[in-house]
GROMACS .gro file of C-alpha atoms in nm:
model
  406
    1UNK     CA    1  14.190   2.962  -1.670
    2UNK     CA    2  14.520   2.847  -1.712
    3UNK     CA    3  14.616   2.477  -1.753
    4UNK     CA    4  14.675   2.376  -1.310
    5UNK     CA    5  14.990   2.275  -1.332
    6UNK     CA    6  15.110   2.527  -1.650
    7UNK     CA    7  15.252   2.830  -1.373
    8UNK     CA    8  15.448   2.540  -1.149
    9UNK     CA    9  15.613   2.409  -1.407
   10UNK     CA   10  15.789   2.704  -1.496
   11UNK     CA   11  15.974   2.725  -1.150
   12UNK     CA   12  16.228   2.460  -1.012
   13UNK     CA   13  16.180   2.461  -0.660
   14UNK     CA   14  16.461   2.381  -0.416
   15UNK     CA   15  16.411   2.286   0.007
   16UNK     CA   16  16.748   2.415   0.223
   17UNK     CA   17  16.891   2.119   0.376
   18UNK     CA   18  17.041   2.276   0.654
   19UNK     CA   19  16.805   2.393   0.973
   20UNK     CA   20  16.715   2.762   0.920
   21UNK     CA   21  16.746   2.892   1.309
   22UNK     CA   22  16.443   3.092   1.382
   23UNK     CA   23  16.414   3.240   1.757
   24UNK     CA   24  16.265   2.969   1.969
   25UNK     CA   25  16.223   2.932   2.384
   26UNK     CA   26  16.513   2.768   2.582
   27UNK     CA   27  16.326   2.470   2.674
   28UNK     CA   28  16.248   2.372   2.302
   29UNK     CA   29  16.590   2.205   2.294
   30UNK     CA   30  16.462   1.974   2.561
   31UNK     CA   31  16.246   1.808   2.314
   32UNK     CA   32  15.957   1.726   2.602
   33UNK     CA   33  15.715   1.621   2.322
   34UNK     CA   34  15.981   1.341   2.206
   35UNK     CA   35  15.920   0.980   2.397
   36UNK     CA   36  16.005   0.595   2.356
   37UNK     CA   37  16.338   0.777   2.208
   38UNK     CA   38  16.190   1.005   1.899
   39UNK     CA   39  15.949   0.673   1.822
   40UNK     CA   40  15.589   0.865   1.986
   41UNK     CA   41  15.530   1.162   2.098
   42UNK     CA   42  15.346   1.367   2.355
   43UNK     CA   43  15.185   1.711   2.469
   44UNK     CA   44  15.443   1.785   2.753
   45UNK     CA   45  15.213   2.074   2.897
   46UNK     CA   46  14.976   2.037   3.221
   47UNK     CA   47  14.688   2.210   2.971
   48UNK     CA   48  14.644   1.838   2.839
   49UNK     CA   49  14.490   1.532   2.973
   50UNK     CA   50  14.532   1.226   2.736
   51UNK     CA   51  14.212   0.989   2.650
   52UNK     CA   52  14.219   0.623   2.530
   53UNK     CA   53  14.003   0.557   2.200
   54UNK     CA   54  13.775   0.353   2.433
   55UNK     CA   55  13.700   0.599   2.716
   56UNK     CA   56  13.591   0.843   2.458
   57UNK     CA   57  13.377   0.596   2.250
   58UNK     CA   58  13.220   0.499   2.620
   59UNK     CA   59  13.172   0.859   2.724
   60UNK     CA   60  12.988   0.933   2.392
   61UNK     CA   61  12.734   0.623   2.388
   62UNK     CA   62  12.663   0.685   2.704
   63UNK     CA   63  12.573   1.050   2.642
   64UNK     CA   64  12.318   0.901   2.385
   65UNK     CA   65  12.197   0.661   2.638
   66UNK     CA   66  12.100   0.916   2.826
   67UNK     CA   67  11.920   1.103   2.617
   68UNK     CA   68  12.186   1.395   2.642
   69UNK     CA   69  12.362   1.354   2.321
   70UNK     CA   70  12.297   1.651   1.992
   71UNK     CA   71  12.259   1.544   1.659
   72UNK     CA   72  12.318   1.824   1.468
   73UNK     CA   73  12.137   1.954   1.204
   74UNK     CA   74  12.278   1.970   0.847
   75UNK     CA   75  11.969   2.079   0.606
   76UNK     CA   76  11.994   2.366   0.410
   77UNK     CA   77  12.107   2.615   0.423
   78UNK     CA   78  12.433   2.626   0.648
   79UNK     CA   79  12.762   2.821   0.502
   80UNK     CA   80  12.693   2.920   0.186
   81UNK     CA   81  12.952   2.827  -0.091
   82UNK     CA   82  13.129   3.079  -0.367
   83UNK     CA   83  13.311   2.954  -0.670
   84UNK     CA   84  13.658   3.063  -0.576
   85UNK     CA   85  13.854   3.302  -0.829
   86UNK     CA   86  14.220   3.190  -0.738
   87UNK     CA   87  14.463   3.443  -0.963
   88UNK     CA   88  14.601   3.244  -1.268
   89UNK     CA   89  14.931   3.420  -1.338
   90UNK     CA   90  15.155   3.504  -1.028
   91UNK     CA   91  15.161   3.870  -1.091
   92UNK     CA   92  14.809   3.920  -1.003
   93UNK     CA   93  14.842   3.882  -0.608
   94UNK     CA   94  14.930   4.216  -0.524
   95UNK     CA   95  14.843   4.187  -0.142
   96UNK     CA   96  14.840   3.878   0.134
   97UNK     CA   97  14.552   3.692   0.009
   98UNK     CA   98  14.340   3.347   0.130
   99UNK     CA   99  14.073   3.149   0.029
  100UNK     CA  100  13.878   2.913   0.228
  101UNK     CA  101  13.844   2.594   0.078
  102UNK     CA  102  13.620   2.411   0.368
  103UNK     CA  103  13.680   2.252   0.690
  104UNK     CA  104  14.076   2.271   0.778
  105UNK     CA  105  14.140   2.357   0.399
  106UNK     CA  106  14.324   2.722   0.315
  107UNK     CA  107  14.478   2.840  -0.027
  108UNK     CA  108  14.737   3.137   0.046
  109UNK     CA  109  14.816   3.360  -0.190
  110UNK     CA  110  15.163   3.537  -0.144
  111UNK     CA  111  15.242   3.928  -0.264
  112UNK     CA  112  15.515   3.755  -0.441
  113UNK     CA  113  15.363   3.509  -0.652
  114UNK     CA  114  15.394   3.197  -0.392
  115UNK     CA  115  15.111   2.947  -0.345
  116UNK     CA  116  15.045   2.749  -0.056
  117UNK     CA  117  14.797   2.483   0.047
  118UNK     CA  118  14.711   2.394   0.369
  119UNK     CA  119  14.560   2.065   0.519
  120UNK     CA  120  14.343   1.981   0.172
  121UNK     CA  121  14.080   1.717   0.203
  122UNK     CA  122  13.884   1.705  -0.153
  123UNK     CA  123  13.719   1.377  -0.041
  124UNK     CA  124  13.325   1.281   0.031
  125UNK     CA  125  13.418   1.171   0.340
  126UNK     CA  126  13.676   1.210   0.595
  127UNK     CA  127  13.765   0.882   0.633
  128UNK     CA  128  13.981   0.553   0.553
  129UNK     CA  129  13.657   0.407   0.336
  130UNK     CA  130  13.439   0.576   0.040
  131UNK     CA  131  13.150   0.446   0.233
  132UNK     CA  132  13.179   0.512   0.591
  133UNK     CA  133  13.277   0.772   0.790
  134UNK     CA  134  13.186   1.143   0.822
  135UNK     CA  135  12.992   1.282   0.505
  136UNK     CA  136  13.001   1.582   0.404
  137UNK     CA  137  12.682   1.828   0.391
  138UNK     CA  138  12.873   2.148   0.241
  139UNK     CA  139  13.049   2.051  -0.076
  140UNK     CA  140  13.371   2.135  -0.170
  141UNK     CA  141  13.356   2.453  -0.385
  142UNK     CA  142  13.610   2.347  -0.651
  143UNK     CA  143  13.837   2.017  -0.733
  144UNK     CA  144  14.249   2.041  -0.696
  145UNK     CA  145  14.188   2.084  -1.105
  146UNK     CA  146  14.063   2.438  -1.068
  147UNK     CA  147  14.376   2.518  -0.865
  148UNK     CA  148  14.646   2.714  -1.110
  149UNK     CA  149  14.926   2.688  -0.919
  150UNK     CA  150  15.044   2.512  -0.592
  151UNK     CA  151  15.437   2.563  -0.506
  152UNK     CA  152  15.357   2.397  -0.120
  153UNK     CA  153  15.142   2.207   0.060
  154UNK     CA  154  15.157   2.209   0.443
  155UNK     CA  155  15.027   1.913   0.704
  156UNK     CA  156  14.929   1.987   1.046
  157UNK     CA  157  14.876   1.556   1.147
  158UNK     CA  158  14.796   1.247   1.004
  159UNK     CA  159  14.385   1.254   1.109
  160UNK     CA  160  14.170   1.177   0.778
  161UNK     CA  161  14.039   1.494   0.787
  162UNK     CA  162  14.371   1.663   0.753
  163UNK     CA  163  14.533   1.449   0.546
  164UNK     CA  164  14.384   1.278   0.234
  165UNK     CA  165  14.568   0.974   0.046
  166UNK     CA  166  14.331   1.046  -0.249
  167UNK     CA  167  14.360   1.425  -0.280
  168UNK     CA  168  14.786   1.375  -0.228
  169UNK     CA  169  14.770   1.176  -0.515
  170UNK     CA  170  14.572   1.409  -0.726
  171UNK     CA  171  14.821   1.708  -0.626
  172UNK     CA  172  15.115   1.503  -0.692
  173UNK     CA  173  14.964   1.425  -1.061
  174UNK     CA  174  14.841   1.796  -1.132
  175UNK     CA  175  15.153   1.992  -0.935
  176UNK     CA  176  15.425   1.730  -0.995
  177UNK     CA  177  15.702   2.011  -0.868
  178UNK     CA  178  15.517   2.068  -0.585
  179UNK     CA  179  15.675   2.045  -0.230
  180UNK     CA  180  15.472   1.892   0.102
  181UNK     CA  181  15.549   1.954   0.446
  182UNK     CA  182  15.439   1.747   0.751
  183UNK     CA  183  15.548   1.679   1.122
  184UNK     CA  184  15.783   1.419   1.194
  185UNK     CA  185  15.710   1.054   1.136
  186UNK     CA  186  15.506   1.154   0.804
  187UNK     CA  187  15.755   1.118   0.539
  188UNK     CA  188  15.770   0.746   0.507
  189UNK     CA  189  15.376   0.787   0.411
  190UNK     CA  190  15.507   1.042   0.147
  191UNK     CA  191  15.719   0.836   0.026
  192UNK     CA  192  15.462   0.487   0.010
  193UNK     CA  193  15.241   0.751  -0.189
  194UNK     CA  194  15.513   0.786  -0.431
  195UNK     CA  195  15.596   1.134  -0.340
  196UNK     CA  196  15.975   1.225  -0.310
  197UNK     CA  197  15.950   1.581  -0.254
  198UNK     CA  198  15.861   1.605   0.110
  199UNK     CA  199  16.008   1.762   0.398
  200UNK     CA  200  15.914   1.654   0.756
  201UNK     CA  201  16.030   1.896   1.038
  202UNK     CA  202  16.002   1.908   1.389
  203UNK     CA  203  15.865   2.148   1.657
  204UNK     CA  204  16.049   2.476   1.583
  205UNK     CA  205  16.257   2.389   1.261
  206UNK     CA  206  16.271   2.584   0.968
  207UNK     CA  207  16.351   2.555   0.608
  208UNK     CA  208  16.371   2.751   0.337
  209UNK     CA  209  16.207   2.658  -0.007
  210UNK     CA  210  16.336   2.838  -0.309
  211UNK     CA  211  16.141   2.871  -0.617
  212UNK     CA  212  16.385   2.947  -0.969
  213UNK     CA  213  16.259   3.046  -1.257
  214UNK     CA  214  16.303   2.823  -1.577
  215UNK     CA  215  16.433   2.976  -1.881
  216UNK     CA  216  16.189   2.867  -2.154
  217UNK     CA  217  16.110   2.940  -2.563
  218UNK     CA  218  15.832   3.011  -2.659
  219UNK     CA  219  15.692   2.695  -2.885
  220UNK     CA  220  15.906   2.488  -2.723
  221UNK     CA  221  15.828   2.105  -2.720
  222UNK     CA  222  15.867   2.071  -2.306
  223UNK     CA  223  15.675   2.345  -2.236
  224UNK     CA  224  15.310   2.390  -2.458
  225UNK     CA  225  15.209   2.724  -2.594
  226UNK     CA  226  14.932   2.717  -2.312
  227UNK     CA  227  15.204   2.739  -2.081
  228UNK     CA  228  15.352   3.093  -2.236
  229UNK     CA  229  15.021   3.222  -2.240
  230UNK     CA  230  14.987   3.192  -1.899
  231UNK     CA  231  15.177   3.507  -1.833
  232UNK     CA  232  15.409   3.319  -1.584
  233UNK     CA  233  15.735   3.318  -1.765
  234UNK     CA  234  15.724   3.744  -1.667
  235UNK     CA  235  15.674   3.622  -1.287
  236UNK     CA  236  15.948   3.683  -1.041
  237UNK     CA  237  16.327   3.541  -1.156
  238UNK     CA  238  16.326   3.362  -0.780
  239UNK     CA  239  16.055   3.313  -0.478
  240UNK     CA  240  16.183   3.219  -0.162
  241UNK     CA  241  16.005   3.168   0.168
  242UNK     CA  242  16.074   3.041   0.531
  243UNK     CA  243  15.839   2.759   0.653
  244UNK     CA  244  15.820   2.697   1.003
  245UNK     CA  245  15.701   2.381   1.209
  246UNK     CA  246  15.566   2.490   1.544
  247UNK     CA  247  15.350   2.336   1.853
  248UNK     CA  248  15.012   2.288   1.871
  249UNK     CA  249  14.779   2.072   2.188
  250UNK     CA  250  14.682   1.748   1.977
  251UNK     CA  251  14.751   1.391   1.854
  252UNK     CA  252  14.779   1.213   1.565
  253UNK     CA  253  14.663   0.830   1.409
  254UNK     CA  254  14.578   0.715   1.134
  255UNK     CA  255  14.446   0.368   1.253
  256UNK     CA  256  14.360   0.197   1.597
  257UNK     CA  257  14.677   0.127   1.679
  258UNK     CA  258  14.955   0.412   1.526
  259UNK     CA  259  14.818   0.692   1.777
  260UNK     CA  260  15.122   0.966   1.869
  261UNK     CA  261  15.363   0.737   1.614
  262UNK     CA  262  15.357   1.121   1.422
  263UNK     CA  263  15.390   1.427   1.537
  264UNK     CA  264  15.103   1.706   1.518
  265UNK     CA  265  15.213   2.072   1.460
  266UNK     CA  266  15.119   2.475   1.369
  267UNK     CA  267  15.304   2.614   1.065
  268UNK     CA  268  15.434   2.901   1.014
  269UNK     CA  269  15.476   3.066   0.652
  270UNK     CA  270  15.680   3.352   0.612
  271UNK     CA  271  15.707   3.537   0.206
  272UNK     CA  272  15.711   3.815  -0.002
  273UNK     CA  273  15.734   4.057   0.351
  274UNK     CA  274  15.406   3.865   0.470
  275UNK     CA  275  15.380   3.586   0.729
  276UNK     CA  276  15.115   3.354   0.855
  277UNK     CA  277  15.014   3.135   1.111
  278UNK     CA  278  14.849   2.821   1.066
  279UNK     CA  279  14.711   2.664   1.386
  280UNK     CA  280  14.629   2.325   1.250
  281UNK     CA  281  14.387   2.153   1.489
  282UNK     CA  282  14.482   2.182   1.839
  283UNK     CA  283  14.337   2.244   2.182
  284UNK     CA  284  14.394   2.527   2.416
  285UNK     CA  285  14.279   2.369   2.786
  286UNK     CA  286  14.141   2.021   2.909
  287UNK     CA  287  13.798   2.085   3.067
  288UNK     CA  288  13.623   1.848   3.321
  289UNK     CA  289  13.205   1.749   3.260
  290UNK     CA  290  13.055   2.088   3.392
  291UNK     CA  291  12.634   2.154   3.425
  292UNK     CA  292  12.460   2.223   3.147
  293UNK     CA  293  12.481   2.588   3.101
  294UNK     CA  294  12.805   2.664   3.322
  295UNK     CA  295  13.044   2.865   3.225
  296UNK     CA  296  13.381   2.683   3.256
  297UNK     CA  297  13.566   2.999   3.193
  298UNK     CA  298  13.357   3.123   3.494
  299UNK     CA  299  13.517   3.199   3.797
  300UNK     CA  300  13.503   2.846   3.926
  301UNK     CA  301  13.780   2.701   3.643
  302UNK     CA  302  13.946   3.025   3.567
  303UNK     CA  303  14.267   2.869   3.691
  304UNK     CA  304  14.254   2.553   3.479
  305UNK     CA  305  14.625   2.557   3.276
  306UNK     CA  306  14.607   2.696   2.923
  307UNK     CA  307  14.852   2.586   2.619
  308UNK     CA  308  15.181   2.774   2.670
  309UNK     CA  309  15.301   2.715   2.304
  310UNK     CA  310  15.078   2.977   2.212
  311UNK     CA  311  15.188   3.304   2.352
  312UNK     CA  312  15.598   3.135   2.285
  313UNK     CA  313  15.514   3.079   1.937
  314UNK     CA  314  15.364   3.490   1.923
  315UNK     CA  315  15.686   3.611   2.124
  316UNK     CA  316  15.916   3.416   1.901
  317UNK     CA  317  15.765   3.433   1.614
  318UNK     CA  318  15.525   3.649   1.550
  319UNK     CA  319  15.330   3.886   1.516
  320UNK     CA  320  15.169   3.764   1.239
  321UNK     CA  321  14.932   3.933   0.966
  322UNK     CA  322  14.723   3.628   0.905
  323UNK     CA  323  14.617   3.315   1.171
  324UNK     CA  324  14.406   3.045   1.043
  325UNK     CA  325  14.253   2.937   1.377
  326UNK     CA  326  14.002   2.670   1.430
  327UNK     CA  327  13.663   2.733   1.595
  328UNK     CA  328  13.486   2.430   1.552
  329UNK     CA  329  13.447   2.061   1.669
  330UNK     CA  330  13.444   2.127   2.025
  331UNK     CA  331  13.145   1.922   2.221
  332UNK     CA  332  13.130   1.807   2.428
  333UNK     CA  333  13.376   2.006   2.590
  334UNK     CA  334  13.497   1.718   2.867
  335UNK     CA  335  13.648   1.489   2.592
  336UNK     CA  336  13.699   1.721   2.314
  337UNK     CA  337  13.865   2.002   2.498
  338UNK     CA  338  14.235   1.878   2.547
  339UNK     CA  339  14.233   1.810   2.156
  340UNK     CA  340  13.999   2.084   2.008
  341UNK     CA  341  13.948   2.472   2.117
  342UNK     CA  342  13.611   2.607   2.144
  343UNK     CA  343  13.527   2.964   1.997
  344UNK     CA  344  13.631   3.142   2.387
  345UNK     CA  345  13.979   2.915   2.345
  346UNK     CA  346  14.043   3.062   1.991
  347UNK     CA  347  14.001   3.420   2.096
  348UNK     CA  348  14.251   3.326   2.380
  349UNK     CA  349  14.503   3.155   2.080
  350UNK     CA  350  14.472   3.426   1.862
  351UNK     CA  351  14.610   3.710   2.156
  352UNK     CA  352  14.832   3.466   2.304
  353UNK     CA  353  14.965   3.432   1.903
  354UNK     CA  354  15.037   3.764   1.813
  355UNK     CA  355  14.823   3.779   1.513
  356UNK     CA  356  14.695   4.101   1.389
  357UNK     CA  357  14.423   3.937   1.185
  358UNK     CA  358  14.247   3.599   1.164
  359UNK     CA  359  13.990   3.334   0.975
  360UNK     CA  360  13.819   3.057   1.130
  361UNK     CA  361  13.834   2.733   1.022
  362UNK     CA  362  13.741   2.328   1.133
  363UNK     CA  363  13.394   2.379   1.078
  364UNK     CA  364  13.109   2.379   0.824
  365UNK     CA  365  13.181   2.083   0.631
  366UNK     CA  366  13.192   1.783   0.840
  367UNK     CA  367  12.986   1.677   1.168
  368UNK     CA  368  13.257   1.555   1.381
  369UNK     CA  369  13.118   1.687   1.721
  370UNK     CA  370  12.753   1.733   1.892
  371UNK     CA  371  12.775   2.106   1.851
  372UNK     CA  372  12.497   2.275   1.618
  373UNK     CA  373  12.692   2.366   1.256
  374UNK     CA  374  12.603   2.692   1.263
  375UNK     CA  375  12.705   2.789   1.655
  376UNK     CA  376  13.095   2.814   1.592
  377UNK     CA  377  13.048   3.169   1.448
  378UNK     CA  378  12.813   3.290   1.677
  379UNK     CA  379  13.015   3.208   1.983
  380UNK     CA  380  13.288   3.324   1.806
  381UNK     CA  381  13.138   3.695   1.845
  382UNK     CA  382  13.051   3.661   2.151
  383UNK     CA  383  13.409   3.581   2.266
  384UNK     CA  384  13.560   3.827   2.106
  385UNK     CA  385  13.318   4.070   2.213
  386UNK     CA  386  13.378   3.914   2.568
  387UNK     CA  387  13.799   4.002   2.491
  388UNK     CA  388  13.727   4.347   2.394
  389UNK     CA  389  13.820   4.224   2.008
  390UNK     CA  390  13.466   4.362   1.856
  391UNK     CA  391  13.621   4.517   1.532
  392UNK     CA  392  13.474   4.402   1.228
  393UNK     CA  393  13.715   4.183   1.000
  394UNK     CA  394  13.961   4.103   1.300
  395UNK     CA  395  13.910   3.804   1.330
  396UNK     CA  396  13.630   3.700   1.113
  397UNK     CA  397  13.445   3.380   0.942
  398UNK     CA  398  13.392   3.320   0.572
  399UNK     CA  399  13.214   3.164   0.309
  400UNK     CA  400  13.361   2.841   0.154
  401UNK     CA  401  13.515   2.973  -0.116
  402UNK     CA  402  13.527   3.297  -0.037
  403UNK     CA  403  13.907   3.494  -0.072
  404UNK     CA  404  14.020   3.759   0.152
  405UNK     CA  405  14.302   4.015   0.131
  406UNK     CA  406  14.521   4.138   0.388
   0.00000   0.00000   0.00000
């Protein structure tokens, strides 16, 4: 394999600085989810109820006080893990193609030869500390040093498991051309990580990044001979793409006291005649505390409001031939519900998106919720089933590690 940052540095990459209008609704100009002036921000849709830090951590001891709290089970086996085999020269991805990474964590592979990561979090733990915090049980099936080439990578918030100080540094070291993307209110963390190349956008802005190719000789004394045998100086003579920042039904914090100071967001990657969707972590509908084995999309709560940014980001934007849609981290469904979607909610996001196909993702490498580790997929069937959406590799699960074409 290829040196990781060999491919990269044989492009100069270049971010519009002018917005890049992109059909949006009317009321997006109203900026809803702005408040305190642009300094916090909000989900401005009835499909959200907002919970302090404390009323959660009450709800959840309480659950275990009364003996109605899961502990899920993380022995062996759970999702089984595949050495990924990422293409090392950019002429080798002849279709749409992904690879799973764990948890939030996508690499996309564009037709023409562009590389994005999403949300990667290389780390033990998802946490502020080494030695506390959620540990993994599924480990991460290779290191940002395996990775040939990375031309973006794309934030959907500022939660630990999202967004990893250590793994940004070790991206910035390997892939020093490399260009990030967050919400608002993210570059000034960039930028105390010692990364100038980033790009925050809001809610339905655009830009366009624009990869050159660098004229190099062979033996020069800038670029090593490893570099020309990497087959990358034949790539493409420029790669440009559109990314997108787009709604999603969240929040964002990195400490106790920073909650909504940065915006939360869906991207949208558009490149070499192939777009995709990626939902970050949102949720779809806030759900009250309903009987153990109710239905609360049962008759009874089939009016509670759903997400509209959904179905306006598929009108406006879509369709799309790849969503990355989570499917885990969901129980219990009264607190987690305004913030995470359930398998049943990410049937409903992927219709109301306009994707043609899918992968799930937020699940399988960290417990963050009470569900079993192994129930996102299987309710994930069901739902779809329950849509009418029972074709095979429509909107599917995969290994960790594991690439798929489209």
């Amino acid at each position: 394999m290829a040196s990781a940052s060999t491919a990269a540095l044989l492009y100069a990459s270049a971010i519009s600085t002018s917005q890049i209008l992109g059909a949006q609704p009317e009321e997006a100009a109203d900026r809803k989810h702005h408040a305190q002036g642009g300094k916090s921000f909000v989900n401005p849709w009835e499909s959200y109820r907002d919970q302090g830090v404390w009323e959660i951590v009450k709800a959840l001891v309480w659950r275990r006080i009364r003996g109605q709290a899961n502990s899920p089970d993380t022995a062996p086996p759970t999702v089984p893990i595949r050495e990924p085999q990422f293409h090392t020269s950019r002429e080798e991805t002849k279709a749409l193609r992904a690879t799973w990474l764990g948890h939030a964590c996508f690499y996309v592979e564009f037709p023409n030869g562009l590389r994005v990561l999403f949300d990667p979090v290389f780390e033990d733990r998802c946490s502020p500390f080494s030695f506390l915090g959620p540990k993994r049980y599924t480990e991460p099936p290779c290191q940002i040093e395996d990775i040939p080439i990375i031309d973006a990578v794309v934030i959907s918030h500022s939660h630990y498991d999202h967004l990893s100080y250590p793994t940004v540094l070790k991206i910035k070291e390997k892939h020093p051309n490399c260009q990030f993307f967050a919400p608002l209110g993210n570059k000034a963390w960039f930028e105390k990580c010692g990364i100038r190349n980033s790009t925050e956008l809001d809610w339905w802005e655009n830009r366009e990044l624009k990869l050159t190719r660098m004229q190099a000789m062979s033996g020069s004394e800038e670029l090593p001979t490893k570099v020309v045998e990497a087959g990358s100086q034949s790539g493409p003579a420029e790669i440009s793409a559109t990314i997108g920042c787009l709604p999603c039904q969240h929040t964002a914090a990195r400490t106790p006291f920073d909650k909504a100071k940065t915006l939360w967001a869906s991207w949208m990657v558009e490149s070499g005649g192939k777009k995709v969707w990626f939902a970050g972590d949102t949720g779809y509908r806030t759900v009250p505390e309903v009987p153990n084995g109710e239905d609360d999309y049962g008759e009874k709560y089939k009016d509670l409001p759903h997400c509209p940014a959904f179905k306006e980001i598929g009108k406006h934007r879509g369709p799309f031939d790849l969503g990355m849609i989570p499917i885990g981290a969901y129980d219990p469904r009264f607190i987690m519900s305004p913030v995470h979607a359930n398998p049943f909610d990410s049937a409903n996001i992927f219709v109301d998106s306009n994707c043609k196909k899918a992968l799930g993702m937020h699940w399988g490498t960290w417990v963050l919720t009470e569900e079993d580790v192994m129930e996102p997929p299987k309710l994930l069937k069901a739902a779809l089933k329950q849509k009418g959406i029972d074709e095979i590799g429509v909107f599917d699960v995969c290994d960790i590690g594991e690439s798929r074409e489209f």
